[in-house]
């Protein structure tokens, strides 16, 4: 039987667009999915504690509703000089149906 809760996410990494499919709660966060499926260098150094900002992504379709853990995120973004809207720590984004059709770009520090 075909699953109906597929979450499709487009991830731009170094100019290449990865189209990945997952399910709610298959990964504990968007960072964990990116780490597993794309494995960017030096990504997710603090393992999702919201402190290192190496999992930074830019949201390309910003009207998207996102579910967040919101643990340390604002403090960490400010500490790294990231003050504009649309930049998020992917470790703080839960994989759920709200991420369906999300497009992000991995931003290197
Ligand atoms: S993995 Fe370190 S802030 Fe997200």
PDB file of C-alpha atoms and ligand atoms in Angstrom:
ATOM      1  CA  UNK A   1       0.000   0.000   0.000  1.00  0.00           C
ATOM      2  CA  UNK A   2       1.348   3.425  -0.935  1.00  0.00           C
ATOM      3  CA  UNK A   3       2.016   5.873   1.915  1.00  0.00           C
ATOM      4  CA  UNK A   4       0.085   9.115   1.767  1.00  0.00           C
ATOM      5  CA  UNK A   5       2.215  11.059   4.240  1.00  0.00           C
ATOM      6  CA  UNK A   6       5.290  11.472   2.050  1.00  0.00           C
ATOM      7  CA  UNK A   7       7.209  14.675   2.766  1.00  0.00           C
ATOM      8  CA  UNK A   8       9.136  15.997  -0.248  1.00  0.00           C
ATOM      9  CA  UNK A   9      11.953  18.452   0.339  1.00  0.00           C
ATOM     10  CA  UNK A  10      14.288  20.122  -2.151  1.00  0.00           C
ATOM     11  CA  UNK A  11      17.759  20.784  -0.819  1.00  0.00           C
ATOM     12  CA  UNK A  12      20.266  22.926  -2.703  1.00  0.00           C
ATOM     13  CA  UNK A  13      23.844  22.076  -1.782  1.00  0.00           C
ATOM     14  CA  UNK A  14      26.724  23.665  -3.660  1.00  0.00           C
ATOM     15  CA  UNK A  15      24.559  24.333  -6.707  1.00  0.00           C
ATOM     16  CA  UNK A  16      23.080  20.855  -6.963  1.00  0.00           C
ATOM     17  CA  UNK A  17      19.401  20.385  -6.142  1.00  0.00           C
ATOM     18  CA  UNK A  18      18.646  17.210  -4.197  1.00  0.00           C
ATOM     19  CA  UNK A  19      15.000  16.120  -4.145  1.00  0.00           C
ATOM     20  CA  UNK A  20      14.474  13.887  -1.123  1.00  0.00           C
ATOM     21  CA  UNK A  21      11.439  12.078   0.212  1.00  0.00           C
ATOM     22  CA  UNK A  22      10.850  11.147   3.820  1.00  0.00           C
ATOM     23  CA  UNK A  23       8.018  10.616   6.301  1.00  0.00           C
ATOM     24  CA  UNK A  24       7.016  12.410   9.510  1.00  0.00           C
ATOM     25  CA  UNK A  25       9.327  11.257  12.317  1.00  0.00           C
ATOM     26  CA  UNK A  26      11.604   9.203  10.054  1.00  0.00           C
ATOM     27  CA  UNK A  27      14.330  11.629  11.162  1.00  0.00           C
ATOM     28  CA  UNK A  28      14.438  13.644  14.351  1.00  0.00           C
ATOM     29  CA  UNK A  29      15.124  16.872  12.427  1.00  0.00           C
ATOM     30  CA  UNK A  30      15.857  18.300   8.983  1.00  0.00           C
ATOM     31  CA  UNK A  31      19.538  18.330   9.986  1.00  0.00           C
ATOM     32  CA  UNK A  32      19.480  14.573  10.596  1.00  0.00           C
ATOM     33  CA  UNK A  33      17.914  14.002   7.172  1.00  0.00           C
ATOM     34  CA  UNK A  34      20.480  16.212   5.408  1.00  0.00           C
ATOM     35  CA  UNK A  35      23.318  14.561   7.327  1.00  0.00           C
ATOM     36  CA  UNK A  36      22.118  11.081   6.321  1.00  0.00           C
ATOM     37  CA  UNK A  37      21.113  11.704   2.713  1.00  0.00           C
ATOM     38  CA  UNK A  38      23.612  14.346   1.543  1.00  0.00           C
ATOM     39  CA  UNK A  39      26.453  14.293   4.106  1.00  0.00           C
ATOM     40  CA  UNK A  40      27.829  17.800   3.613  1.00  0.00           C
ATOM     41  CA  UNK A  41      31.311  18.390   5.011  1.00  0.00           C
ATOM     42  CA  UNK A  42      31.450  19.828   8.541  1.00  0.00           C
ATOM     43  CA  UNK A  43      27.685  19.745   8.951  1.00  0.00           C
ATOM     44  CA  UNK A  44      25.831  19.346  12.257  1.00  0.00           C
ATOM     45  CA  UNK A  45      28.892  19.613  14.481  1.00  0.00           C
ATOM     46  CA  UNK A  46      26.955  19.945  17.767  1.00  0.00           C
ATOM     47  CA  UNK A  47      24.666  17.022  16.827  1.00  0.00           C
ATOM     48  CA  UNK A  48      21.492  19.067  17.003  1.00  0.00           C
ATOM     49  CA  UNK A  49      22.013  21.028  20.205  1.00  0.00           C
ATOM     50  CA  UNK A  50      21.345  24.296  18.379  1.00  0.00           C
ATOM     51  CA  UNK A  51      24.727  25.772  19.256  1.00  0.00           C
ATOM     52  CA  UNK A  52      27.147  25.487  16.307  1.00  0.00           C
ATOM     53  CA  UNK A  53      25.176  26.878  13.311  1.00  0.00           C
ATOM     54  CA  UNK A  54      26.949  24.459  10.937  1.00  0.00           C
ATOM     55  CA  UNK A  55      23.490  23.168   9.980  1.00  0.00           C
ATOM     56  CA  UNK A  56      22.355  26.570   8.717  1.00  0.00           C
ATOM     57  CA  UNK A  57      19.860  26.606   5.855  1.00  0.00           C
ATOM     58  CA  UNK A  58      18.102  29.372   3.972  1.00  0.00           C
ATOM     59  CA  UNK A  59      14.403  28.811   3.447  1.00  0.00           C
ATOM     60  CA  UNK A  60      13.670  29.459  -0.230  1.00  0.00           C
ATOM     61  CA  UNK A  61       9.862  29.399   0.019  1.00  0.00           C
ATOM     62  CA  UNK A  62       9.416  31.449   3.146  1.00  0.00           C
ATOM     63  CA  UNK A  63       5.645  31.392   3.358  1.00  0.00           C
ATOM     64  CA  UNK A  64       5.973  27.788   4.444  1.00  0.00           C
ATOM     65  CA  UNK A  65       4.679  27.001   7.974  1.00  0.00           C
ATOM     66  CA  UNK A  66       7.445  25.294   9.952  1.00  0.00           C
ATOM     67  CA  UNK A  67       7.331  23.396  13.214  1.00  0.00           C
ATOM     68  CA  UNK A  68      10.306  24.203  15.356  1.00  0.00           C
ATOM     69  CA  UNK A  69      11.980  22.947  18.500  1.00  0.00           C
ATOM     70  CA  UNK A  70      13.198  26.532  19.075  1.00  0.00           C
ATOM     71  CA  UNK A  71      15.909  25.413  21.478  1.00  0.00           C
ATOM     72  CA  UNK A  72      18.777  27.944  21.520  1.00  0.00           C
ATOM     73  CA  UNK A  73      18.053  28.863  17.908  1.00  0.00           C
ATOM     74  CA  UNK A  74      17.614  32.630  18.132  1.00  0.00           C
ATOM     75  CA  UNK A  75      20.589  33.004  20.463  1.00  0.00           C
ATOM     76  CA  UNK A  76      22.834  30.948  18.177  1.00  0.00           C
ATOM     77  CA  UNK A  77      21.764  32.811  15.031  1.00  0.00           C
ATOM     78  CA  UNK A  78      22.491  36.172  16.670  1.00  0.00           C
ATOM     79  CA  UNK A  79      25.832  34.914  18.004  1.00  0.00           C
ATOM     80  CA  UNK A  80      26.851  34.061  14.430  1.00  0.00           C
ATOM     81  CA  UNK A  81      25.660  37.419  13.070  1.00  0.00           C
ATOM     82  CA  UNK A  82      22.683  35.960  11.228  1.00  0.00           C
ATOM     83  CA  UNK A  83      19.968  38.545  11.732  1.00  0.00           C
ATOM     84  CA  UNK A  84      17.920  38.306   8.523  1.00  0.00           C
ATOM     85  CA  UNK A  85      14.662  36.380   8.274  1.00  0.00           C
ATOM     86  CA  UNK A  86      14.633  33.132   6.344  1.00  0.00           C
ATOM     87  CA  UNK A  87      17.728  31.549   7.865  1.00  0.00           C
ATOM     88  CA  UNK A  88      17.183  28.601  10.188  1.00  0.00           C
ATOM     89  CA  UNK A  89      19.098  25.950  12.024  1.00  0.00           C
ATOM     90  CA  UNK A  90      17.972  22.751  10.335  1.00  0.00           C
ATOM     91  CA  UNK A  91      18.463  20.833  13.591  1.00  0.00           C
ATOM     92  CA  UNK A  92      15.615  22.850  15.052  1.00  0.00           C
ATOM     93  CA  UNK A  93      13.126  21.956  12.299  1.00  0.00           C
ATOM     94  CA  UNK A  94      10.974  18.915  12.879  1.00  0.00           C
ATOM     95  CA  UNK A  95      10.165  16.652   9.959  1.00  0.00           C
ATOM     96  CA  UNK A  96       6.418  16.761   9.648  1.00  0.00           C
ATOM     97  CA  UNK A  97       3.819  17.439   6.986  1.00  0.00           C
ATOM     98  CA  UNK A  98       4.541  21.183   7.247  1.00  0.00           C
ATOM     99  CA  UNK A  99       7.864  20.577   5.518  1.00  0.00           C
ATOM    100  CA  UNK A 100       6.227  19.057   2.442  1.00  0.00           C
ATOM    101  CA  UNK A 101       7.374  20.969  -0.653  1.00  0.00           C
ATOM    102  CA  UNK A 102       9.887  22.968   1.355  1.00  0.00           C
ATOM    103  CA  UNK A 103      12.956  24.171  -0.515  1.00  0.00           C
ATOM    104  CA  UNK A 104      16.113  25.063   1.352  1.00  0.00           C
ATOM    105  CA  UNK A 105      19.711  25.888   0.539  1.00  0.00           C
ATOM    106  CA  UNK A 106      22.545  24.704   2.755  1.00  0.00           C
ATOM    107  CA  UNK A 107      24.555  27.765   3.748  1.00  0.00           C
ATOM    108  CA  UNK A 108      28.211  27.245   4.540  1.00  0.00           C
ATOM    109  CA  UNK A 109      29.612  29.342   7.385  1.00  0.00           C
TER     110      UNK A 109
HETATM  111  S1  LIG B   1      23.710  20.941  14.514  1.00  0.00           S
HETATM  112 FE1  LIG B   1      24.673  22.501  15.634  1.00  0.00          FE
HETATM  113  S2  LIG B   1      23.268  24.149  15.529  1.00  0.00           S
HETATM  114 FE2  LIG B   1      22.326  22.576  14.416  1.00  0.00          FE
END
